[in-house]
Coordinates of C-alpha atoms in Angstrom, one line a residue:
Chain K
M1 CA 13.8 -12.9 -58.4
S2 CA 11.2 -11.0 -56.4
M3 CA 13.7 -10.9 -53.6
A4 CA 16.3 -9.3 -55.7
L5 CA 13.7 -6.7 -56.7
G6 CA 12.8 -6.0 -53.1
A7 CA 9.2 -6.3 -54.0
E8 CA 6.9 -9.1 -55.1
M9 CA 7.1 -9.6 -58.8
V10 CA 3.6 -9.5 -60.2
Y11 CA 3.1 -12.0 -63.0
A12 CA 6.5 -13.5 -62.2
A13 CA 5.2 -16.8 -63.7
F14 CA 5.0 -15.2 -67.1
F15 CA 8.5 -13.7 -67.0
P16 CA 10.8 -15.4 -69.5
E17 CA 13.5 -17.5 -67.8
G18 CA 17.0 -16.1 -67.8
M19 CA 16.0 -12.5 -68.2
I20 CA 16.7 -9.7 -65.9
P21 CA 13.7 -7.5 -65.0
A22 CA 13.8 -4.0 -66.4
A23 CA 14.0 -2.7 -62.8
L24 CA 17.3 -4.5 -62.4
A25 CA 18.6 -4.0 -65.9
H26 CA 18.6 -0.3 -65.3
S27 CA 22.0 -0.7 -63.7
E28 CA 22.2 2.6 -61.9
E29 CA 19.1 2.1 -59.9
S30 CA 19.6 0.6 -56.5
F31 CA 17.8 -2.6 -55.4
A32 CA 17.9 -4.9 -52.4
L33 CA 19.7 -8.1 -52.8
P34 CA 18.1 -11.2 -51.2
G35 CA 18.7 -11.2 -47.5
K36 CA 20.8 -8.0 -47.7
N37 CA 20.4 -4.5 -46.4
A38 CA 19.4 -2.0 -49.1
N39 CA 22.2 0.3 -48.1
L40 CA 24.9 -2.0 -49.4
V41 CA 26.6 -0.5 -52.5
V42 CA 26.0 -2.8 -55.4
L43 CA 29.0 -2.7 -57.7
N44 CA 27.8 -5.4 -60.1
D45 CA 24.5 -7.3 -60.5
R46 CA 25.8 -10.1 -62.7
P47 CA 27.7 -11.6 -60.9
I48 CA 26.4 -10.0 -57.7
N49 CA 29.1 -7.9 -55.9
A50 CA 28.1 -5.5 -53.1
E51 CA 30.1 -3.7 -50.4
T52 CA 29.3 -2.2 -47.0
P53 CA 29.7 1.5 -46.4
P54 CA 32.2 2.0 -43.5
H55 CA 29.7 3.5 -41.1
L56 CA 27.5 0.4 -41.5
L57 CA 30.4 -1.8 -40.3
D58 CA 30.3 -0.3 -36.8
D59 CA 29.0 -3.5 -35.1
K60 CA 31.6 -5.6 -33.3
L61 CA 30.4 -8.5 -35.4
T62 CA 29.1 -7.8 -38.8
P63 CA 25.4 -8.8 -39.1
G64 CA 24.5 -11.2 -41.9
D65 CA 22.5 -8.6 -43.8
L66 CA 25.4 -6.2 -43.9
F67 CA 28.1 -8.7 -44.8
F68 CA 29.6 -7.9 -48.2
V69 CA 29.0 -10.1 -51.2
R70 CA 31.7 -11.1 -53.7
N71 CA 30.4 -13.6 -56.2
N72 CA 32.4 -14.9 -59.2
G73 CA 29.5 -16.8 -60.7
I74 CA 25.8 -17.3 -60.3
P75 CA 24.6 -18.8 -56.9
P76 CA 22.5 -21.9 -56.9
E77 CA 18.8 -21.1 -57.0
Q78 CA 17.6 -20.5 -53.4
K79 CA 14.6 -22.8 -53.9
D80 CA 17.0 -25.6 -55.0
I81 CA 19.0 -25.5 -51.8
D82 CA 17.9 -28.2 -49.4
P83 CA 20.1 -28.5 -46.3
T84 CA 18.6 -31.9 -45.5
T85 CA 20.0 -33.4 -48.7
W86 CA 23.1 -31.3 -49.0
T87 CA 26.3 -33.3 -49.1
L88 CA 30.0 -32.6 -48.9
E89 CA 32.5 -34.9 -50.7
I90 CA 36.1 -35.3 -49.7
G91 CA 38.4 -36.6 -52.4
G92 CA 41.5 -35.7 -54.4
E93 CA 44.7 -37.6 -55.2
S94 CA 46.1 -37.2 -51.7
A95 CA 43.0 -38.4 -49.8
R96 CA 43.3 -41.9 -48.5
T97 CA 39.6 -42.6 -49.0
K98 CA 36.8 -40.8 -50.7
K99 CA 34.1 -39.7 -48.2
V100 CA 30.6 -38.2 -48.6
Y101 CA 28.9 -36.6 -45.6
T102 CA 25.5 -35.1 -45.3
L103 CA 25.2 -31.8 -43.4
A104 CA 23.6 -33.7 -40.5
E105 CA 26.5 -36.2 -40.4
L106 CA 29.0 -33.4 -40.3
K107 CA 27.2 -31.9 -37.3
Q108 CA 26.9 -35.2 -35.6
R109 CA 30.3 -36.8 -36.1
F110 CA 32.6 -33.8 -35.5
T111 CA 32.9 -31.3 -32.6
P112 CA 31.6 -27.9 -33.6
Y113 CA 33.6 -24.7 -32.9
T114 CA 32.8 -21.0 -33.1
Y115 CA 35.4 -18.4 -34.0
Q116 CA 35.2 -14.8 -34.9
L117 CA 36.9 -14.6 -38.3
T118 CA 37.7 -11.7 -40.5
L119 CA 37.0 -12.1 -44.2
E120 CA 38.3 -9.5 -46.7
C121 CA 38.2 -9.7 -50.5
G122 CA 41.7 -9.6 -52.0
G123 CA 40.6 -6.7 -54.2
N124 CA 39.2 -4.5 -51.4
G125 CA 40.4 -1.0 -52.1
R126 CA 41.1 -1.6 -55.8
K127 CA 39.3 1.6 -56.7
E128 CA 42.2 3.7 -55.7
F129 CA 44.9 2.1 -57.9
N130 CA 46.4 4.1 -60.7
P131 CA 46.7 3.1 -63.5
P132 CA 43.3 1.5 -62.8
A133 CA 43.2 -2.2 -62.3
K134 CA 40.4 -4.3 -63.8
G135 CA 37.7 -5.9 -61.8
N136 CA 35.1 -4.8 -59.3
Q137 CA 36.1 -1.3 -58.1
W138 CA 35.8 -2.0 -54.4
S139 CA 36.4 1.0 -52.1
T140 CA 36.7 0.0 -48.5
G141 CA 33.7 -2.3 -47.8
A142 CA 34.7 -5.8 -49.0
V143 CA 35.4 -6.8 -45.4
G144 CA 33.5 -8.1 -42.4
C145 CA 34.0 -10.1 -39.3
A146 CA 31.4 -12.6 -38.0
A147 CA 31.2 -15.5 -35.5
F148 CA 31.3 -18.6 -37.7
T149 CA 30.2 -22.0 -36.4
G150 CA 31.2 -25.2 -38.0
V151 CA 33.5 -28.2 -37.8
R152 CA 37.3 -28.0 -38.1
L153 CA 38.4 -28.7 -41.7
R154 CA 41.3 -30.6 -40.2
D155 CA 39.0 -33.1 -38.4
V156 CA 37.1 -33.8 -41.6
L157 CA 40.2 -34.2 -43.7
N158 CA 41.8 -36.5 -41.1
D159 CA 38.6 -38.6 -41.1
A160 CA 39.1 -39.2 -44.8
G161 CA 42.8 -39.6 -44.4
V162 CA 45.5 -37.2 -45.6
Q163 CA 48.4 -38.7 -47.4
S164 CA 51.9 -37.5 -46.6
D165 CA 52.3 -35.9 -50.1
A166 CA 49.4 -33.5 -49.6
V167 CA 50.4 -29.8 -50.1
Y168 CA 47.1 -28.1 -50.9
I169 CA 43.3 -28.3 -50.6
G170 CA 40.9 -27.1 -53.3
Y171 CA 37.1 -26.5 -53.0
Y172 CA 34.2 -26.8 -55.4
G173 CA 30.8 -25.1 -54.9
K174 CA 27.4 -25.2 -56.4
D175 CA 27.6 -21.8 -58.0
S176 CA 27.7 -21.8 -61.8
H177 CA 29.9 -20.1 -64.4
L178 CA 28.6 -16.7 -65.7
S179 CA 28.6 -18.1 -69.3
G180 CA 26.1 -20.8 -68.2
D181 CA 28.6 -23.4 -69.5
P182 CA 28.1 -26.3 -67.0
A183 CA 31.6 -27.6 -67.9
K184 CA 33.1 -24.4 -66.4
Q185 CA 33.7 -23.6 -62.7
A186 CA 32.9 -20.1 -61.5
I187 CA 35.7 -20.3 -58.9
S188 CA 37.6 -23.2 -57.3
R189 CA 40.4 -22.0 -55.1
G190 CA 42.0 -23.3 -51.9
V191 CA 44.8 -23.0 -49.4
P192 CA 48.1 -24.8 -48.5
I193 CA 47.6 -27.8 -46.3
E194 CA 49.2 -26.0 -43.3
K195 CA 46.4 -23.3 -43.4
A196 CA 43.8 -26.0 -43.9
M197 CA 45.0 -27.7 -40.7
Q198 CA 44.8 -24.6 -38.4
D199 CA 42.3 -24.7 -35.5
E200 CA 40.3 -21.8 -36.9
S201 CA 39.9 -23.2 -40.4
L202 CA 36.2 -24.2 -40.5
I203 CA 33.6 -25.9 -42.6
A204 CA 30.8 -23.6 -41.4
W205 CA 27.0 -23.6 -41.5
N206 CA 26.2 -20.7 -39.1
M207 CA 27.1 -17.1 -39.0
N208 CA 26.4 -15.1 -35.8
G209 CA 24.2 -18.0 -34.6
Q210 CA 22.1 -18.0 -37.7
P211 CA 22.3 -20.2 -40.9
L212 CA 24.7 -18.6 -43.4
P213 CA 23.0 -15.8 -45.5
Y214 CA 22.1 -17.2 -48.9
L215 CA 24.5 -14.9 -50.8
N216 CA 27.3 -15.8 -48.4
G217 CA 27.2 -19.5 -49.2
Y218 CA 24.1 -21.1 -47.5
P219 CA 24.0 -23.8 -46.4
L220 CA 27.8 -24.6 -46.1
R221 CA 31.1 -22.8 -46.7
L222 CA 34.7 -22.8 -45.9
V223 CA 36.1 -20.0 -43.7
F224 CA 39.8 -19.1 -43.7
G225 CA 40.1 -16.0 -41.5
G226 CA 42.8 -13.5 -42.5
W227 CA 43.3 -14.9 -46.1
P228 CA 41.7 -13.5 -49.3
A229 CA 38.0 -14.3 -48.9
S230 CA 38.1 -16.1 -52.3
T231 CA 39.8 -19.0 -50.5
S232 CA 36.7 -19.5 -48.4
G233 CA 34.5 -21.4 -50.9
K234 CA 30.7 -20.9 -50.7
W235 CA 27.9 -23.3 -51.4
L236 CA 30.5 -25.9 -50.6
S237 CA 30.0 -29.4 -52.1
K238 CA 33.5 -30.9 -52.5
I239 CA 37.0 -30.6 -51.1
V240 CA 40.0 -32.1 -52.8
I241 CA 43.3 -32.9 -51.1
R242 CA 46.0 -32.2 -53.6
N243 CA 49.6 -33.3 -54.1
Q244 CA 50.2 -30.1 -56.0
V245 CA 49.0 -26.4 -55.8
H246 CA 45.3 -26.6 -56.6
D247 CA 44.7 -25.7 -60.2
G248 CA 41.0 -24.8 -60.2
A249 CA 39.3 -21.8 -61.7
K250 CA 40.9 -18.5 -60.5
M251 CA 43.9 -20.2 -59.1
K252 CA 46.1 -19.3 -62.1
A253 CA 47.7 -15.9 -62.8
P254 CA 46.7 -13.2 -62.8
S255 CA 43.7 -14.0 -60.5
Y256 CA 44.4 -13.4 -56.8
R257 CA 48.1 -13.0 -57.4
V258 CA 50.5 -10.1 -57.1
P259 CA 54.0 -9.6 -58.6
C260 CA 56.5 -11.8 -56.7
N261 CA 58.9 -8.8 -56.8
P262 CA 57.6 -5.2 -56.7
V263 CA 57.0 -3.5 -60.1
A264 CA 56.5 0.1 -61.3
P265 CA 52.9 1.3 -61.8
G266 CA 51.5 0.0 -65.1
T267 CA 54.1 -2.7 -65.7
K268 CA 53.1 -5.8 -67.6
V269 CA 54.0 -8.8 -65.5
A270 CA 54.4 -12.3 -66.9
D271 CA 52.2 -15.0 -65.4
E272 CA 55.1 -16.9 -64.0
D273 CA 56.2 -13.8 -62.1
M274 CA 52.9 -13.6 -60.2
C275 CA 52.6 -15.2 -56.8
I276 CA 49.5 -16.4 -54.9
I277 CA 48.3 -14.0 -52.2
E278 CA 48.2 -15.7 -48.8
S279 CA 47.8 -13.7 -45.5
M280 CA 46.2 -10.3 -46.0
P281 CA 48.1 -7.2 -44.8
V282 CA 47.5 -5.0 -41.7
K283 CA 44.5 -2.7 -42.1
S284 CA 41.9 -0.6 -40.2
L285 CA 38.6 1.1 -40.8
I286 CA 37.0 4.0 -39.0
T287 CA 33.3 2.9 -38.6
Y288 CA 32.2 5.9 -36.4
P289 CA 31.4 8.6 -37.2
K290 CA 30.3 8.5 -40.8
S291 CA 32.5 10.7 -43.0
G292 CA 31.2 14.2 -43.1
A293 CA 30.5 14.8 -39.4
T294 CA 30.3 18.4 -38.4
I295 CA 31.0 19.3 -34.8
R296 CA 31.6 22.5 -32.7
L297 CA 35.0 23.5 -31.6
D298 CA 34.1 22.9 -27.9
Q299 CA 33.1 19.3 -28.5
E300 CA 35.3 16.2 -28.4
L301 CA 34.9 13.8 -31.3
P302 CA 34.6 10.1 -30.4
I303 CA 35.9 7.7 -33.1
R304 CA 35.9 4.0 -33.3
G305 CA 36.5 1.2 -35.7
H306 CA 38.2 -2.2 -36.3
A307 CA 41.7 -3.3 -37.2
W308 CA 43.0 -6.6 -38.5
A309 CA 46.2 -8.1 -39.9
G310 CA 45.7 -11.3 -41.7
E311 CA 47.5 -14.1 -39.8
R312 CA 48.9 -11.6 -37.4
K313 CA 47.6 -9.7 -34.4
V314 CA 47.3 -5.9 -34.4
Q315 CA 49.6 -4.3 -31.9
Q316 CA 48.6 -0.7 -32.1
V317 CA 46.2 1.7 -33.8
A318 CA 46.9 5.4 -34.0
Y319 CA 45.0 8.4 -35.5
S320 CA 46.1 11.6 -37.1
V321 CA 44.2 14.8 -37.8
D322 CA 47.1 16.5 -39.6
F323 CA 47.5 14.2 -42.6
G324 CA 50.0 12.0 -40.8
A325 CA 52.3 14.7 -39.5
S326 CA 51.6 13.5 -35.9
W327 CA 49.9 10.4 -34.5
Q328 CA 48.1 9.7 -31.2
N329 CA 47.4 6.2 -30.0
C330 CA 43.9 4.8 -29.8
V331 CA 42.6 2.4 -27.2
L332 CA 42.9 -1.1 -28.8
E333 CA 41.1 -4.2 -27.6
A334 CA 42.6 -7.7 -27.8
P335 CA 41.0 -10.0 -30.4
A336 CA 38.2 -12.4 -29.3
N337 CA 40.4 -15.2 -30.8
R338 CA 43.1 -15.5 -33.4
L339 CA 42.1 -14.1 -36.8
A340 CA 39.3 -11.9 -35.3
W341 CA 39.3 -8.2 -36.0
Q342 CA 40.1 -5.9 -33.0
H343 CA 38.2 -2.8 -31.9
F344 CA 39.8 0.6 -31.4
R345 CA 38.5 3.9 -30.1
A346 CA 39.7 7.4 -29.2
K347 CA 38.4 10.9 -28.4
I348 CA 39.7 13.8 -30.4
K349 CA 39.9 17.5 -29.5
F350 CA 40.6 19.8 -32.5
P351 CA 42.9 22.8 -32.2
K352 CA 40.8 25.2 -34.3
K353 CA 37.9 25.5 -36.7
G354 CA 38.2 24.1 -40.2
Y355 CA 38.4 21.0 -42.4
Y356 CA 40.1 17.9 -41.1
E357 CA 40.7 14.4 -42.2
V358 CA 40.9 11.7 -39.5
W359 CA 43.3 9.0 -40.6
A360 CA 43.7 5.7 -38.8
K361 CA 46.8 3.6 -39.0
A362 CA 47.2 0.1 -37.6
T363 CA 50.5 -1.7 -36.8
D364 CA 50.8 -5.4 -36.6
E365 CA 52.7 -7.5 -34.1
V366 CA 55.9 -7.5 -36.1
G367 CA 55.9 -3.7 -36.5
I368 CA 54.5 -3.4 -40.0
S369 CA 52.1 -0.5 -40.5
Q370 CA 49.6 0.6 -43.1
P371 CA 51.0 3.0 -45.7
M372 CA 49.5 6.5 -45.9
L373 CA 49.7 6.5 -49.7
L374 CA 48.8 3.5 -51.8
P375 CA 50.9 0.4 -51.4
G376 CA 52.8 -1.1 -54.3
W377 CA 50.9 -1.1 -57.6
N378 CA 50.0 -4.5 -59.0
P379 CA 48.2 -5.4 -62.2
K380 CA 45.0 -6.6 -60.6
G381 CA 44.8 -4.0 -57.9
Y382 CA 44.9 -6.3 -54.8
L383 CA 46.0 -5.6 -51.2
N384 CA 45.3 -1.8 -50.9
N385 CA 45.7 -1.3 -47.2
A386 CA 46.3 2.4 -47.3
C387 CA 45.1 4.3 -44.2
H388 CA 41.3 4.9 -44.1
R389 CA 40.3 8.6 -43.9
I390 CA 37.1 10.4 -43.0
A391 CA 36.2 14.1 -43.5
I392 CA 35.4 16.2 -40.4
K393 CA 34.3 19.9 -40.2
V394 CA 34.8 21.8 -37.0
V395 CA 32.6 24.9 -36.9
Chain J
M1 CA -47.4 -8.6 -34.1
M2 CA -44.8 -11.4 -34.0
E3 CA -44.9 -11.6 -37.7
N4 CA -44.4 -7.9 -38.1
K5 CA -41.4 -8.0 -35.8
Q6 CA -39.9 -10.9 -37.8
N7 CA -40.5 -9.0 -41.1
D8 CA -38.8 -6.0 -39.5
R9 CA -35.8 -8.1 -38.5
Q10 CA -35.5 -9.7 -41.9
L11 CA -35.6 -6.2 -43.5
L12 CA -33.0 -5.0 -41.1
D13 CA -30.8 -8.1 -41.8
S14 CA -31.0 -7.6 -45.5
L15 CA -30.3 -3.9 -45.2
Y16 CA -27.3 -4.7 -43.0
R17 CA -26.0 -7.3 -45.5
S18 CA -26.3 -4.8 -48.4
L19 CA -24.4 -2.2 -46.4
V20 CA -21.6 -4.7 -45.6
F21 CA -21.5 -5.7 -49.2
L22 CA -21.3 -2.1 -50.3
L23 CA -18.6 -1.4 -47.8
N24 CA -16.5 -4.4 -48.9
F25 CA -17.0 -3.3 -52.5
F26 CA -15.8 0.2 -51.6
V27 CA -12.7 -1.2 -49.8
V28 CA -11.8 -3.4 -52.8
I29 CA -12.1 -0.4 -55.1
V30 CA -9.9 1.7 -52.8
V31 CA -7.3 -1.1 -52.6
C32 CA -7.3 -1.4 -56.4
I33 CA -6.7 2.3 -56.9
L34 CA -4.0 2.4 -54.3
S35 CA -2.3 -0.6 -55.8
Y36 CA -2.4 1.1 -59.2
F37 CA -0.7 4.2 -57.8
L38 CA 1.9 2.1 -56.1
F39 CA 2.7 -0.6 -58.6
G40 CA 1.0 0.5 -61.8
D41 CA 4.2 1.7 -63.4
H42 CA 6.1 -1.5 -62.5
I43 CA 3.3 -3.7 -63.8
A44 CA 3.2 -1.7 -67.0
E45 CA 6.9 -2.0 -67.3
W46 CA 6.9 -5.8 -66.9
M47 CA 3.9 -6.3 -69.2
K48 CA 5.6 -4.5 -72.0
P49 CA 6.7 -6.7 -74.9
R50 CA 10.5 -6.9 -74.9
A51 CA 13.1 -8.3 -77.2
K52 CA 14.7 -11.6 -76.5
T53 CA 18.2 -11.8 -75.0
V54 CA 20.5 -11.6 -78.0
V55 CA 23.7 -13.5 -78.1
A56 CA 25.4 -11.8 -80.9
S57 CA 27.4 -13.7 -83.4
T58 CA 30.2 -12.0 -85.3
S59 CA 28.1 -11.4 -88.4
K60 CA 24.9 -10.3 -86.6
P61 CA 24.0 -6.6 -86.8
E62 CA 23.1 -4.7 -83.7
S63 CA 19.9 -5.8 -82.1
A64 CA 16.9 -3.5 -82.3
T65 CA 15.8 -3.5 -78.7
E66 CA 14.1 -0.5 -77.1
D67 CA 17.0 1.9 -77.1
R68 CA 16.1 4.6 -74.7
V69 CA 18.8 7.1 -74.0
E70 CA 18.7 9.5 -71.0
N71 CA 21.4 11.9 -69.9
G72 CA 23.7 10.5 -72.6
K73 CA 23.4 7.0 -71.2
D74 CA 21.7 3.9 -72.5
L75 CA 18.8 3.4 -70.0
M76 CA 19.0 -0.4 -70.4
S77 CA 22.6 -0.9 -69.5
G78 CA 24.0 2.4 -68.1
L79 CA 26.6 2.5 -70.9
I80 CA 27.5 5.9 -72.4
A81 CA 25.4 6.1 -75.5
A82 CA 28.2 6.8 -77.9
S83 CA 29.0 5.2 -81.2
G84 CA 29.3 1.5 -80.8
Y85 CA 27.4 1.1 -77.5
K86 CA 24.9 -1.4 -78.9
T87 CA 27.6 -3.7 -80.1
V88 CA 29.2 -3.5 -76.7
R89 CA 25.9 -4.1 -75.0
S90 CA 24.9 -7.1 -77.1
N91 CA 28.3 -8.8 -76.9
C92 CA 29.4 -8.0 -73.3
T93 CA 26.1 -8.2 -71.3
A94 CA 25.3 -11.7 -72.6
C95 CA 27.5 -13.0 -69.8
H96 CA 28.0 -10.2 -67.3
S97 CA 26.4 -6.9 -66.1
A98 CA 27.3 -3.7 -67.9
Q99 CA 28.4 -2.5 -64.5
L100 CA 31.6 -4.5 -64.9
I101 CA 32.4 -2.1 -67.8
T102 CA 31.1 1.2 -66.4
Q103 CA 33.1 0.9 -63.2
N104 CA 36.4 0.1 -65.0
R105 CA 38.9 2.3 -66.8
A106 CA 41.6 1.2 -69.2
S107 CA 43.5 2.1 -72.3
R108 CA 42.7 0.4 -75.6
D109 CA 45.5 -2.1 -74.9
G110 CA 44.2 -2.7 -71.4
W111 CA 40.6 -3.4 -72.7
K112 CA 42.1 -5.7 -75.4
A113 CA 44.0 -7.6 -72.7
M114 CA 40.7 -8.1 -70.8
I115 CA 39.0 -9.4 -73.9
K116 CA 41.9 -11.8 -74.6
W117 CA 41.6 -13.0 -70.9
M118 CA 37.9 -13.6 -71.3
Q119 CA 38.4 -15.5 -74.5
A120 CA 41.2 -17.6 -73.0
T121 CA 39.4 -18.5 -69.7
Q122 CA 35.8 -17.4 -69.6
G123 CA 34.3 -18.7 -72.9
L124 CA 34.0 -15.4 -74.7
W125 CA 33.6 -15.9 -78.5
D126 CA 35.7 -14.5 -81.3
L127 CA 34.4 -11.0 -81.7
G128 CA 35.4 -10.7 -85.4
E129 CA 34.9 -7.3 -86.9
N130 CA 33.1 -6.2 -83.8
E131 CA 36.3 -6.3 -81.8
A132 CA 37.5 -3.0 -83.3
I133 CA 34.2 -1.3 -82.7
I134 CA 34.1 -2.5 -79.1
L135 CA 37.7 -1.5 -78.4
D136 CA 37.2 2.0 -80.0
Y137 CA 34.2 2.5 -77.9
L138 CA 35.8 1.4 -74.6
A139 CA 39.0 3.3 -75.2
A140 CA 37.1 6.5 -76.0
N141 CA 34.5 6.3 -73.3
Y142 CA 36.1 4.4 -70.4
A143 CA 39.7 5.6 -70.5
P144 CA 41.9 6.1 -67.4
Q145 CA 41.8 9.5 -65.7
E146 CA 44.8 11.1 -64.2
V147 CA 44.8 10.9 -60.4
G148 CA 47.6 11.2 -57.8
R149 CA 48.6 8.5 -55.3
R150 CA 45.6 9.5 -53.2
A151 CA 42.7 11.5 -54.5
P152 CA 40.8 14.1 -52.3
L153 CA 37.9 12.5 -50.4
E154 CA 34.9 12.3 -52.7
E155 CA 31.2 12.8 -52.3
V156 CA 31.3 13.8 -48.7
E157 CA 27.8 14.7 -47.3
Y158 CA 28.3 17.0 -44.3
Y159 CA 25.9 16.6 -41.4
I160 CA 25.7 17.8 -37.8
L161 CA 26.9 15.0 -35.5
E162 CA 24.8 14.9 -32.4
L163 CA 27.0 14.3 -29.3
E164 CA 25.8 14.3 -25.7

C-alpha cells in the first residue's frame, strides 16, 4: 500500500483492510505505482491500468519502470509472492501427463532464451474511436518492447506431452477477480497451439536482465510477442493444453474480439459474429521529440521512434509534415529478432515558419500500411493503428 | 592540585554531556516540526474517522459518507456531483475505480449494455430501482461527444527544443 502511495504510510497497521487510502481514492491525483515511474498516466486504479507517454518510450528497450500496466484483476500481494516456492502446473485434456515445476526446476531443466518482444494491449488507441468504445481509454502508450528471458513454452509443453488433438493453450494466474469472488478468474486467455510452439513464445522470469516488475507479472509470465498482450498471462501458475479454443475468462465475445466482417460505426454485433484478435497490426510511434517542440527555421529537426507489425516485419517507415500529402522515408533498422520492434529516425527541414504535425507511417513486409484516419470501428475499440502525430512549431 | 584538575575535568565532562543532550533535543524538535510540515496533512487525513466501505443492496439508501464536492466533482471519486452520483458511487466503486466511469462515454443504451455485461459475467448484483437512477445519471453526465474521424491534437505544451 505504501508503495502505491509513493510514501511510507504512517499508521499503516491501523488502516482497515480492503480500503483505499484517501490519497488514492481522490482519483484525479497522480500517485506512483509500485515499481513504476511516476510519469506513467494512470487510467484506472482498480484494476490498475497505466500507460507510458510517447516521449518516455524513447529507449530501444523499454525499462521495467516505464513498461505499461494492464491489469484485469487484482495482483497477488507482493509480500505473498515467494519465487522459491512458486510452481507452474501443466495440465488440460490434451496434455499426456500433468506436471508441476518449481521456478528453479524450470530454470534447471530447460534451455533459457532471450528475445526482444513487443507487447501491445489490444485496446491501445481506444480513446480515439467514435462512437466511444467501453473500457480503459488508452491513447498511445499501452505498448513496450523489452528483452525477456525464459524457457520456450514449447519445450515445457513437450516435456508434459502434447496430444495430437491439441488446438489451444490457456493460462491461469494468481491475480484475483475484482469482485473478490475466489470462484471467478480475473482473466484466463491463451493462444492457438501453433503460436505456443513458436521459438519466441516464452515462459519468462526476467525482463531486461532483471526479475519481472511486480505489476508486469513477477515472478513468472507468458510472453507472446506481436499478439494482444492479454494473451501473455501474468503471475503465471498453470497452463492447460486444450482440445478446443480455450474458454477462460475474457476469451468469450466481446472481449478481445473484433467483428469478423467490417461494420459501420455504432453497429451492434452479435457475439457469434465476433472473432478473436490474433496478430496485432502494423504501427509506429514517434518517441523523440516530445510533442510541442518549438524550433527555429534554420534548424533541422531530428525525429526517432519505433515500428512493429505483429507477426510481421516492418519494411518501411515514412514521415509527413503536410498531413499525409507527401511522404519521405526514414532510416529503418532491422529487428534484433523476430517480433522485436524496429527503430527509425529522420532529419526534417521545414519550408517556412508555422504549425506542423509530424506524422509517421509504417508499412509491413506484405505492403500493408497504417491508416491516416482511424481504422474500422469495432464495438470494443481494439486495434487502432492510425498514424501517430506530434505537434511542432517553427518560429 | 590533582584533585582540582579532576574536578575541573568532571565539570567539563558534565557540561559537555548537557550540551550534547541539549543539541540532540533541539535536533529532535526540528525533525518533529519538519515532519509535521511535510506529512501533517496526510497523517491528519488518515487519522480521520471514515465510513466503512458500503456494498449497497437494492433497498439501501445512499450512504452518508463525507461528501465533499469541489469544482462540481465528488472529491472522493471524481464523479460529476450531479443528481444520483452517490448511488452510482456506492454501487459501482464497490468493485472498480470510478475512473472506469469517468474516462468512458456512452448513450443510455450503451451504459445499460455495460451493466448487463457486468451482471452476466462480472458478478454485479441486480440494481433494482437504482438502475434507473444510475442510467439517468450516466446518460446525462457521461454521454458521447461529437468528434470527427481524428480530433485536433489536444493539450500540447509547447517548449523550445534544444538542438546542438
